Coordinates of C-alpha atoms in Angstrom, one line a residue:
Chain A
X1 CA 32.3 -3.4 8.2
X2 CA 29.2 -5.4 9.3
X3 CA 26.2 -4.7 7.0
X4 CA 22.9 -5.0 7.5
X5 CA 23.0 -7.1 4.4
X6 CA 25.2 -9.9 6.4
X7 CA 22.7 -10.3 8.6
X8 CA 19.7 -11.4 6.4
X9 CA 22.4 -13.5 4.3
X10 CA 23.3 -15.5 7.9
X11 CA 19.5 -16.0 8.3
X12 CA 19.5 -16.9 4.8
X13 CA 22.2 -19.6 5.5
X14 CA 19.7 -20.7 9.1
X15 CA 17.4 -21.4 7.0
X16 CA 19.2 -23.6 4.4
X17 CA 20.6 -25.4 7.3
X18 CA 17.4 -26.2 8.7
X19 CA 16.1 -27.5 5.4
X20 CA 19.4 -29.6 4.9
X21 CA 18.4 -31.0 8.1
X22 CA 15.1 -31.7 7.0
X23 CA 16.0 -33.5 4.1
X24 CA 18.8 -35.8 5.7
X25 CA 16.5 -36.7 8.0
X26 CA 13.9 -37.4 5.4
X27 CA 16.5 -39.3 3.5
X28 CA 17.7 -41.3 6.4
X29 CA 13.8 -42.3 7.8
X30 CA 12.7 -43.4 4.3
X31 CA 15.9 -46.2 3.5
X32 CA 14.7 -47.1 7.7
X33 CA 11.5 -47.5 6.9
X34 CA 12.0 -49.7 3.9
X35 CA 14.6 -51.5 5.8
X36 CA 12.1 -52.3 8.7
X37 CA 9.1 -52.6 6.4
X38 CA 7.9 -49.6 8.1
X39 CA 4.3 -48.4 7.2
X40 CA 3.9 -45.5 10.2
X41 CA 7.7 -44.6 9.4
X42 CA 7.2 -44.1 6.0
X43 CA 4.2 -42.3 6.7
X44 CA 6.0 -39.7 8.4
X45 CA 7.8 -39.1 5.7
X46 CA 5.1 -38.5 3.3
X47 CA 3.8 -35.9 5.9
X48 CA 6.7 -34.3 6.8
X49 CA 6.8 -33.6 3.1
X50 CA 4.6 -30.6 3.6
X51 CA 7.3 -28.7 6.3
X52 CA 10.2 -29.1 3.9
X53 CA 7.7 -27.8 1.2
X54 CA 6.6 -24.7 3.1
X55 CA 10.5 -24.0 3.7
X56 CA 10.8 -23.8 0.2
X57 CA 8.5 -21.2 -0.1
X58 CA 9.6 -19.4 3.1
X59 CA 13.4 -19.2 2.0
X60 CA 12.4 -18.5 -1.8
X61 CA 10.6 -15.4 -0.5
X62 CA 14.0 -14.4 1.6
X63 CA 15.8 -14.6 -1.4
X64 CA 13.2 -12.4 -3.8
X65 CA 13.3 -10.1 -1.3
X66 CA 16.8 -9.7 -0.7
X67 CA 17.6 -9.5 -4.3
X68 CA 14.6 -6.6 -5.2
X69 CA 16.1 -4.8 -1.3
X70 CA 20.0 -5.3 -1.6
X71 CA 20.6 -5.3 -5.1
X72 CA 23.8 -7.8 -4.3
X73 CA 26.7 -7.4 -6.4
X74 CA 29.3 -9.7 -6.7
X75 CA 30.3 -12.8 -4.1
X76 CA 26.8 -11.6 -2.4
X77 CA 24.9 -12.4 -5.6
X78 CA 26.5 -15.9 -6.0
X79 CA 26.2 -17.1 -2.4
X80 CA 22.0 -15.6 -3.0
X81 CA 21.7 -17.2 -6.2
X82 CA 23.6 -20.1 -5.3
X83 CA 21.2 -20.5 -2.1
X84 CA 18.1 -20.2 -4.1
X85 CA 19.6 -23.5 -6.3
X86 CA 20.2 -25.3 -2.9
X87 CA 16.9 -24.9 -1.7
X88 CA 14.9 -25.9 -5.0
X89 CA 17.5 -28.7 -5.3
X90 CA 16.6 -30.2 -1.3
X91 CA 12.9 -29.9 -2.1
X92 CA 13.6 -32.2 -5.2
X93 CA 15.4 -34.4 -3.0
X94 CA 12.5 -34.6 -0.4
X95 CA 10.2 -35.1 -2.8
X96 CA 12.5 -38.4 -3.9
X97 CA 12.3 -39.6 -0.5
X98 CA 8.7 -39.4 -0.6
X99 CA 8.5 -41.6 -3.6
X100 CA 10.7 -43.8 -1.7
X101 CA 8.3 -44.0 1.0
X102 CA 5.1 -44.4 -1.8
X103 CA 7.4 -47.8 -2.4
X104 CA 7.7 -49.3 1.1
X105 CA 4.3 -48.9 2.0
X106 CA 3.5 -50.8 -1.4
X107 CA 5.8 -53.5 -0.9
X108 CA 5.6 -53.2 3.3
X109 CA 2.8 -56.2 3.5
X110 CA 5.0 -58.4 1.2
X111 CA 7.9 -60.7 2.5
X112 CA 10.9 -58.8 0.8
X113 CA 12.5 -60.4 -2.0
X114 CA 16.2 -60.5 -1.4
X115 CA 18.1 -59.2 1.3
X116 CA 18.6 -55.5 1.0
X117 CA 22.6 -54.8 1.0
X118 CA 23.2 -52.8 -2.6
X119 CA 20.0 -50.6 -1.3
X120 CA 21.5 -49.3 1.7
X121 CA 24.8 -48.9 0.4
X122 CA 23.5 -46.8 -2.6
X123 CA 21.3 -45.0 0.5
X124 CA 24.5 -44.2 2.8
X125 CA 26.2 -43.1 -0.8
X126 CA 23.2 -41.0 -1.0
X127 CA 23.3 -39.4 2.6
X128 CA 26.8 -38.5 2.6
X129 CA 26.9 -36.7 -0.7
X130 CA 23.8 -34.4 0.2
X131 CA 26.1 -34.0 3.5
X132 CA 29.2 -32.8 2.1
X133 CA 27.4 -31.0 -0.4
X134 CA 25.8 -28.8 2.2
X135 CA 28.7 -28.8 4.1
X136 CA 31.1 -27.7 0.8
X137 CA 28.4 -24.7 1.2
X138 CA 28.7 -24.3 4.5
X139 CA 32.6 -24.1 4.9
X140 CA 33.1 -22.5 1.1
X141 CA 35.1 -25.9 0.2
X142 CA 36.1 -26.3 -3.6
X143 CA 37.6 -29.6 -2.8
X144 CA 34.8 -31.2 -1.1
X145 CA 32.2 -29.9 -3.6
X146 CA 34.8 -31.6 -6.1
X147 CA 34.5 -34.7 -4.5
X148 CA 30.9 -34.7 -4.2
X149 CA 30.6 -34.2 -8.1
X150 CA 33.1 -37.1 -8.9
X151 CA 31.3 -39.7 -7.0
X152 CA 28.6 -39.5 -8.5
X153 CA 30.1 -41.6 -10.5
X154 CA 29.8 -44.3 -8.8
X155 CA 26.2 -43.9 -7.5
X156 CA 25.3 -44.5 -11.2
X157 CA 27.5 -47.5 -11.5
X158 CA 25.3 -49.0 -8.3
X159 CA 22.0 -47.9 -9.3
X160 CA 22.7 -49.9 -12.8
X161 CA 24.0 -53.0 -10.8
X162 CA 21.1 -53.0 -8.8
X163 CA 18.7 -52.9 -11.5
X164 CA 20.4 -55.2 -13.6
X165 CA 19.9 -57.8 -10.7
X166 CA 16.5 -57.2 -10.2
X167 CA 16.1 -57.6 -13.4
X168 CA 18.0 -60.4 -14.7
X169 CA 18.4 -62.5 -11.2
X170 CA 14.5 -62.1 -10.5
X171 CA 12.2 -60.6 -13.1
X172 CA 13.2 -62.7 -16.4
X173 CA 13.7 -65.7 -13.9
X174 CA 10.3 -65.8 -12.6
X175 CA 7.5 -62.8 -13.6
X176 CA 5.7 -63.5 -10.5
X177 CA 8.4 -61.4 -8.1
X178 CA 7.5 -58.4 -10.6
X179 CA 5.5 -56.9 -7.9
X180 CA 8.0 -57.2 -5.2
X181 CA 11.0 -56.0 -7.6
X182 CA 10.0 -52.9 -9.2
X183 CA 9.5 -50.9 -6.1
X184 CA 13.0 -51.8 -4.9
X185 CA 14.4 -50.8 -8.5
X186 CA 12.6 -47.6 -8.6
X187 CA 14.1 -46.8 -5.2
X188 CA 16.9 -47.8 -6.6
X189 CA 16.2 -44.6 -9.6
X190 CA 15.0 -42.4 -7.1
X191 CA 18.4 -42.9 -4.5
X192 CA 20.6 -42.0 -7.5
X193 CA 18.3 -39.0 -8.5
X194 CA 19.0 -37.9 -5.3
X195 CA 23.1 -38.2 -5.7
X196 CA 22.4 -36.0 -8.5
X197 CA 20.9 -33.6 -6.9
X198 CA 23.7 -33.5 -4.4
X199 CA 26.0 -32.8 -7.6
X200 CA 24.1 -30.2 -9.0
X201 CA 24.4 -28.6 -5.1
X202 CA 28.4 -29.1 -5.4
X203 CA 28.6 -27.7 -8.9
X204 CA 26.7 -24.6 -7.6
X205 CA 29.0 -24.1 -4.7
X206 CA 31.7 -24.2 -7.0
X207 CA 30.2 -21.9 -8.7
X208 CA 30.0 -20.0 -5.7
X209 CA 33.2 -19.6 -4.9
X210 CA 34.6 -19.8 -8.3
X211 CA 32.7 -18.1 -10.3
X212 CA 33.5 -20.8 -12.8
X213 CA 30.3 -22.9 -14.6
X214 CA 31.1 -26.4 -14.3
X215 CA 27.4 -27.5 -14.7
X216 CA 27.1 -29.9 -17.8
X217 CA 30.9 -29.5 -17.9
X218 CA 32.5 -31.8 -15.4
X219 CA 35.2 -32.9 -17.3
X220 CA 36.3 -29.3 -16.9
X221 CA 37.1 -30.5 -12.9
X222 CA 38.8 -33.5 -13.7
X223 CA 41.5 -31.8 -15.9
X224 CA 42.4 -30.2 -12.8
Chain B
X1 CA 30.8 0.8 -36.8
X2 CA 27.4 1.7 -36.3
X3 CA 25.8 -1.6 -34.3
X4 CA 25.8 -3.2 -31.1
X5 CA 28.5 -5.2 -29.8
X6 CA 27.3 -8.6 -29.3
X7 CA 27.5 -10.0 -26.0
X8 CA 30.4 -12.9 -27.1
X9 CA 32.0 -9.7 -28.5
X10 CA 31.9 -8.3 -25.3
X11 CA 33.3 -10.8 -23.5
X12 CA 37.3 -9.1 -23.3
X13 CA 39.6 -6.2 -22.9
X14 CA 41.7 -7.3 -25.5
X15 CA 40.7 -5.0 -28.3
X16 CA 42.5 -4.8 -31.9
X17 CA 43.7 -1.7 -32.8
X18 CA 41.1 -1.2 -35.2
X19 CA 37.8 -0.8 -32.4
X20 CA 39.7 1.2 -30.4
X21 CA 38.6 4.9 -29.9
X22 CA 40.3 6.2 -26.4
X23 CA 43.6 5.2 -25.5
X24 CA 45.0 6.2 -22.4
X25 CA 48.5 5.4 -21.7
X26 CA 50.7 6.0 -17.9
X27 CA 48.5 8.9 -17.3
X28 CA 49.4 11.1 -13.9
X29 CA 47.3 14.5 -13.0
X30 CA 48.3 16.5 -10.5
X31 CA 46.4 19.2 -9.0
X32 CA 49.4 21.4 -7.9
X33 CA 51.5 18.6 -5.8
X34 CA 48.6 16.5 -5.1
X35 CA 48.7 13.3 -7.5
X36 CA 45.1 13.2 -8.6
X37 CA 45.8 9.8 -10.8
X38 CA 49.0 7.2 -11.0
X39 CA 49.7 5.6 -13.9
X40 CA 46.0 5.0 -15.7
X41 CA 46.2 2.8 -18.9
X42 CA 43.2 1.9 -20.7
X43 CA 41.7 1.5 -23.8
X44 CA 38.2 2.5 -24.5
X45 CA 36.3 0.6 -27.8
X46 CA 34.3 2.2 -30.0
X47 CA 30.6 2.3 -29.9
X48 CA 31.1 1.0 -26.1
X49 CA 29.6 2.6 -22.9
X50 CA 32.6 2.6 -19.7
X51 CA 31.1 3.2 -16.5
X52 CA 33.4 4.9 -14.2
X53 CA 33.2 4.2 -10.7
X54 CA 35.1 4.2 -7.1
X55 CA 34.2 6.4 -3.7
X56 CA 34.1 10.0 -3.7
X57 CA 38.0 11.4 -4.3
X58 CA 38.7 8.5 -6.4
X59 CA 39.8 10.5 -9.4
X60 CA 36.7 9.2 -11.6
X61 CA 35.4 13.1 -12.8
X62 CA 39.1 13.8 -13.1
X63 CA 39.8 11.6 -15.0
X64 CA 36.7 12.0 -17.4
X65 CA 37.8 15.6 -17.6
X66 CA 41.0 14.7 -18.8
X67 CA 39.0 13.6 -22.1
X68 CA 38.4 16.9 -23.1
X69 CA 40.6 18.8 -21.3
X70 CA 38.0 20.6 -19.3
X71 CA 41.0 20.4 -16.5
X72 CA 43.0 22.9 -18.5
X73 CA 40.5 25.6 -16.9
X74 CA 42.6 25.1 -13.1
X75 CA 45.6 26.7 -12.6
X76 CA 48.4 24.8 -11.5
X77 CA 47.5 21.6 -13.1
X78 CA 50.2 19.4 -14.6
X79 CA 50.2 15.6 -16.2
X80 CA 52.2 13.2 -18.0
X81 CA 52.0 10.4 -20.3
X82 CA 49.2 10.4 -23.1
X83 CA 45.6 10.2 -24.3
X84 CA 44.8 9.6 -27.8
X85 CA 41.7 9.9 -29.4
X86 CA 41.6 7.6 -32.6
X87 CA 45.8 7.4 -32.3
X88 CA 45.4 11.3 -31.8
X89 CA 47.3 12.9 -29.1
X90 CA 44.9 15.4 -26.8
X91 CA 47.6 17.0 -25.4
X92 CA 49.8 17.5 -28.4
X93 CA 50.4 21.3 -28.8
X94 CA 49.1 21.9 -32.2
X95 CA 45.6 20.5 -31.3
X96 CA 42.8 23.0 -31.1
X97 CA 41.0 22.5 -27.8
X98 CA 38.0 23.8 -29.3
X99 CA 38.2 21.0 -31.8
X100 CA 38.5 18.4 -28.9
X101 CA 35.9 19.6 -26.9
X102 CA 33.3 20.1 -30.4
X103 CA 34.4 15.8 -30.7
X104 CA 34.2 15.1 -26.9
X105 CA 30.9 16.0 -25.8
X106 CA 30.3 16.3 -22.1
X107 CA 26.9 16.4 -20.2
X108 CA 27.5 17.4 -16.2
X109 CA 25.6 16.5 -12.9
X110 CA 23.5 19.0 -12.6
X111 CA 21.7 20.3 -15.9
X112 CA 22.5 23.7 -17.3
X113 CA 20.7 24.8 -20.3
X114 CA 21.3 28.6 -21.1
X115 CA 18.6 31.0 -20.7
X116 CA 17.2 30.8 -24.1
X117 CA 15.2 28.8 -25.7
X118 CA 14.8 25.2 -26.3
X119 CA 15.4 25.4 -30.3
X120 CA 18.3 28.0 -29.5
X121 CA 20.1 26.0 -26.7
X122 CA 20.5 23.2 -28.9
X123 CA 21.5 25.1 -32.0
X124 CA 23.5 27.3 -29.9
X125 CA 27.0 25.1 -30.5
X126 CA 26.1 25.1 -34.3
X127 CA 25.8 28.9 -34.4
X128 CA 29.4 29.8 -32.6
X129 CA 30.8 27.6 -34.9
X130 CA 29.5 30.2 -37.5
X131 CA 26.8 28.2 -39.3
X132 CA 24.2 30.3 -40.5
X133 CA 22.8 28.2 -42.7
X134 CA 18.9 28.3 -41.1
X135 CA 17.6 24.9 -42.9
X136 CA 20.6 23.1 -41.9
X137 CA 20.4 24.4 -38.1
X138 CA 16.8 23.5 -38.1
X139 CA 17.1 20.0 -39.7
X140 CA 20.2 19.5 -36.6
X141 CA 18.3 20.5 -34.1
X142 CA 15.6 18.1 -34.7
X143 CA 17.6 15.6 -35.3
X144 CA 20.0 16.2 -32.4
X145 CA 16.4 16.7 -29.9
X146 CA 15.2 13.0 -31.5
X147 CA 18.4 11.1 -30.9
X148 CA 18.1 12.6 -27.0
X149 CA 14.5 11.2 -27.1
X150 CA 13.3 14.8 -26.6
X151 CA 11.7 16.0 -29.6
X152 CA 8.3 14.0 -28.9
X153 CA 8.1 16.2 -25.7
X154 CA 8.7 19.4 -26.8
X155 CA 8.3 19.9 -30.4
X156 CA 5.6 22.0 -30.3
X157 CA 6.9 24.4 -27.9
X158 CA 10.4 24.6 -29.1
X159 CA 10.7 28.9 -28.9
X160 CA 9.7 28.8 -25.1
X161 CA 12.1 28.7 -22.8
X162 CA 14.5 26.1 -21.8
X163 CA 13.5 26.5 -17.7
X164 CA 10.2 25.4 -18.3
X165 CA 11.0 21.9 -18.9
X166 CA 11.6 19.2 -15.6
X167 CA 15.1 18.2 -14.7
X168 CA 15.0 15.4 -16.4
X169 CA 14.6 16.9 -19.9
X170 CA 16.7 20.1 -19.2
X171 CA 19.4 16.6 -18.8
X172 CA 18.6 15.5 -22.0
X173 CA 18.0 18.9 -23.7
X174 CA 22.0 19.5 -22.4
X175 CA 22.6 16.0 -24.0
X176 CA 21.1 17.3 -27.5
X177 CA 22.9 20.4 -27.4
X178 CA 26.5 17.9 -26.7
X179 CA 24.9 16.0 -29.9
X180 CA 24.3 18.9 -32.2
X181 CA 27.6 19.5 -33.1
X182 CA 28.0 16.0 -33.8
X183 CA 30.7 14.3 -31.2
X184 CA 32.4 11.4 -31.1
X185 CA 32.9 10.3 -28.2
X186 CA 30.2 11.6 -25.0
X187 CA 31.6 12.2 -21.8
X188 CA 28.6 11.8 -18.8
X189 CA 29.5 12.9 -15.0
X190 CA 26.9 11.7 -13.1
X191 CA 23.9 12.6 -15.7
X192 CA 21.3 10.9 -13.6
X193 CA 21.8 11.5 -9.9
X194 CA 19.5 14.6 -9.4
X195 CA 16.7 12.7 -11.4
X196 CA 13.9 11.0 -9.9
X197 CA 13.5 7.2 -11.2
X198 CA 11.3 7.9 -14.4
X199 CA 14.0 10.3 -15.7
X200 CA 17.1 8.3 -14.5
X201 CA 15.3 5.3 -16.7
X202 CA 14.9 7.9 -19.8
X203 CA 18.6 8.6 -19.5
X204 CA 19.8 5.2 -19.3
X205 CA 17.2 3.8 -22.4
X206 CA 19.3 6.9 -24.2
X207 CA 22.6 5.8 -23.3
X208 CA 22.3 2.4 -24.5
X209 CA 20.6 4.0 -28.0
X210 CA 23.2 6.1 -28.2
X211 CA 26.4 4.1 -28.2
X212 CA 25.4 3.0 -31.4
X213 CA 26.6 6.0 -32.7
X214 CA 29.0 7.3 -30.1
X215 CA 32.2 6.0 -27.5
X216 CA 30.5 7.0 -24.0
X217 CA 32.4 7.4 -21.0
X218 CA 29.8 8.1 -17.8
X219 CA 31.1 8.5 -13.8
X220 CA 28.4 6.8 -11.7
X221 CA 28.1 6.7 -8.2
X222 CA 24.9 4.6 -8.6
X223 CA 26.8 1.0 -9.0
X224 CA 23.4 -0.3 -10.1
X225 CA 23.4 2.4 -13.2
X226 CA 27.2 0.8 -14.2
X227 CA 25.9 -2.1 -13.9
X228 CA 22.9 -1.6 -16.2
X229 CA 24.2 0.9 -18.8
X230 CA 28.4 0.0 -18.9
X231 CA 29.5 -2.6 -21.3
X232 CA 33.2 -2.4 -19.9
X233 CA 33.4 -0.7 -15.5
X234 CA 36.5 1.4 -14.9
X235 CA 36.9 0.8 -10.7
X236 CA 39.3 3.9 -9.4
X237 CA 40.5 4.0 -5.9
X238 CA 42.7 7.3 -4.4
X239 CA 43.6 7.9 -7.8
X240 CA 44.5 4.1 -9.2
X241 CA 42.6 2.2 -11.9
X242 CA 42.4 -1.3 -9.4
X243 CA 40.1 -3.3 -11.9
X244 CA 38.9 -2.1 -15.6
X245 CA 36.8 -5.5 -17.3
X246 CA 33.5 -6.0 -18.7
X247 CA 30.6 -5.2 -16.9
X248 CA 29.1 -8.8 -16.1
X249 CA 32.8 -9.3 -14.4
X250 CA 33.2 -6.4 -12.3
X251 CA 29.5 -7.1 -11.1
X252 CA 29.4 -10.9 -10.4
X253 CA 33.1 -12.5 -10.0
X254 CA 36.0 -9.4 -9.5
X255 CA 39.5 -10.5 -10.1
X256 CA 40.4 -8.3 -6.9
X257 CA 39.5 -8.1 -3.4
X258 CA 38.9 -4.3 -3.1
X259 CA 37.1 -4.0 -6.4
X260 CA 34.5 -7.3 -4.3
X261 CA 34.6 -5.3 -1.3
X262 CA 33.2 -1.9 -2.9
X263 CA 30.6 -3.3 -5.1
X264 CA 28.9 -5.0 -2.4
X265 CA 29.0 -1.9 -0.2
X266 CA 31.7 -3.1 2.7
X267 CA 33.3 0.6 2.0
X268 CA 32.5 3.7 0.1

């Protein structure tokens, strides 16, 4: 039976998609604009900021009001809740890529200080996790939510290598390339804030479909 | 046991034999040939509330009426297997079914005080059961209208007559009376669903004082009231028990597919 409930949870869904989209986008243009030394680029980001920010609001509305309306029980009250996590969880990750953005136009004027290749590796790490996150959601997928969660893993071990390299290759070397090396090590932070945000999105679609907590518990997936 | 269960408490079905109050074990009713209910086991804990629920025909106020054996009033009923109330047999043949029904209270859909007044509605049960004693009935009767959350409203016109109060306190002066004579375990078939919201509230605040000091067993059609009043949900379909668990379970993560489809409304 089709309810009239299924139709405000597939506009619900829309409009997640829509700020997944968003987000990916913001994720990809701010990694392009530091790549490019991109002032206008990363720019856009920052304004582009204010759409994904008024989505929030729009889809957090949606979800108040379908909870007070339907009263969901059940698989309907995890997908809701589990939507409302989503969407606070891409506004964080926007709000990372505007930081990342802040960076480039601070460093933008400067000649960059070492090729960029760890960066934009962490970055693709980055983009494909928030992409199989949403798409776990998407398609209901336990397994690709799990796989989200355990490479996360490995976005921390690159985050740490970058930074150690910044640090020890360049900063305790020479003090002087301070200014050019903190930016790229707190876009460094901010990329692998944004893998966690793509794992706390996986562990809610687990939950989703589950019913099973694995927040703060992951070793609870790798027994499995 | 007079206190609340503790949510951790709460968390199982597996009870010890100690907490448990109702036992029901491979119950069938028939109403002539029809089979009304197949093969119910469950055990109830003490000082718990069970919200029964399922679509209309399910069995649910069949079932609750099995309690007391308020279905002994239809001709041609029949059932096998047992009920035991604290390792009591119901239908054992030397149990008075007066005594049952004075222990299993039961509170109906639509309210129906008798046409006296408020004091002797509620002292009526006490009286039949040939206590005269006028201090005691008294003392009972304020006691049984303060545990219903009544006395506040109507202890200064307790001679007038019971029709004068709303709907929502005849349900709870029909609760005190079920209370006066001091039951164990309450039996509620849809108590709330001709009450407006302020009432319905009243009720369920009194449900969840009362299973301090009682077993309560309610039929809801109102999923939302389960939800908010049950510690443990009883889901029947065409006369099967498909899913009994805690509340929180039933409510967010079902074990089974049909319980999932009824409580978010895809039938029923």
């Amino acid at each position: 039976m089709e309810r009239h409930l299924d139709e405000e949870l597939s506009k619900l869904k829309t409009n997640l998609l829509k700020m997944a989209t968003l987000v990916e986008e913001a994720i990809h243009k701010s990694i392009d604009a530091l790549k490019k030394r991109d002032k206008d680029l990363a720019n856009k980001v920052i304004e582009e900021d204010q759409r994904i920010d008024e989505l929030e609001i729009e889809i957090e509305e949606e979800i108040i009001e379908l909870l007070a309306l339907f009263q969901p029980m059940a698989i309907d009250l995890r997908f809701i809740t589990t939507g409302m996590h989503i969407n606070a969880e891409l506004e964080r990750i926007a709000d990372l890529t505007v930081n990342i953005s802040q960076r480039v136009l601070e460093v933008a004027d400067q000649p960059l200080l070492k090729p960029l290749i760890d960066i934009p590796k962490l970055a693709s790490q980055a983009k494909t996790m928030v992409h199989n996150s949403i798409d776990s959601f998407v398609k209901r997928d336990e397994d690709m939510a799990k796989k989200v969660i355990l490479s996360d893993n490995e976005s921390n071990k690159l985050r740490t290598l970058i930074i150690k390299e910044l640090i020890n290759d360049y900063m305790v070397k020479d003090g002087t390339t301070a200014p050019r090396a903190v930016p790229l090590l707190l876009v460094a932070r901010d990329l692998e804030r944004i893998c966690d945000h793509a794992s706390a999105i996986a562990e809610d679609v687990i939950y989703m479909i589950q019913a099973k907590m694995v927040k703060h518990h992951r070793e609870r997936l790798q027994k499995e | 046991m007079n206190v609340l269960l503790k949510d951790e408490e709460l968390k199982s079905t597996e009870f010890t034999e100690n907490n448990i109050k109702v036992c029901v074990e491979d119950f069938n009713f028939y109403y002539d040939t029809v089979q009304a209910l197949k093969e119910i086991n469950l055990k109830i804990r003490e000082n718990t509330v069970v919200g029964i629920i399922g679509p209309s025909g399910c069995g649910k106020s069949t079932f609750l009426r099995c309690f007391n054996r308020m279905n002994d009033t239809i001709s041609n009923i029949r059932y096998e297997g047992n009920i035991a109330i604290d390792g009591n047999n119901i239908f054992d043949k030397d149990l008075d079914v007066v005594d049952l029904r004075k222990n299993v209270g039961m509170v109906f859909q639509k309210s129906n005080p008798f046409p006296k007044s408020i004091f002797e509605n509620v002292a009526y049960g006490l009286k039949i059961n040939g206590i005269k004693d006028k201090g005691f009935i008294t003392e009972r009767v304020e006691k049984s209208l303060k545990d219903s959350a009544l006395w506040e409203e109507v202890k200064d016109r307790l001679h007038k007559s019971a029709f004068a109060l709303s709907g929502g306190q005849q349900q709870r002066l029909c609760i005190a009376r079920a209370l006066a004579i001091e039951p164990e375990v309450l039996l509620l078939d849809e108590p709330a669903s001709a009450l407006d919201p302020i009432a319905t509230a009243k009720i369920e605040e009194l449900i969840h004082e009362l299973k301090k000091k009682y077993t309560i067993v309610i039929v809801t059609h109102n999923m939302q009231q389960a939800a908010r009043v049950s510690d443990y949900t009883a889901f029947f379909m065409l006369g099967e028990l498909i899913e009994f668990d805690v509340t929180n379970k039933i409510f967010t993560n079902p074990s089974n597919k049909i319980t999932e489809d009824y409580v978010t409304g895809r039938f029923g």
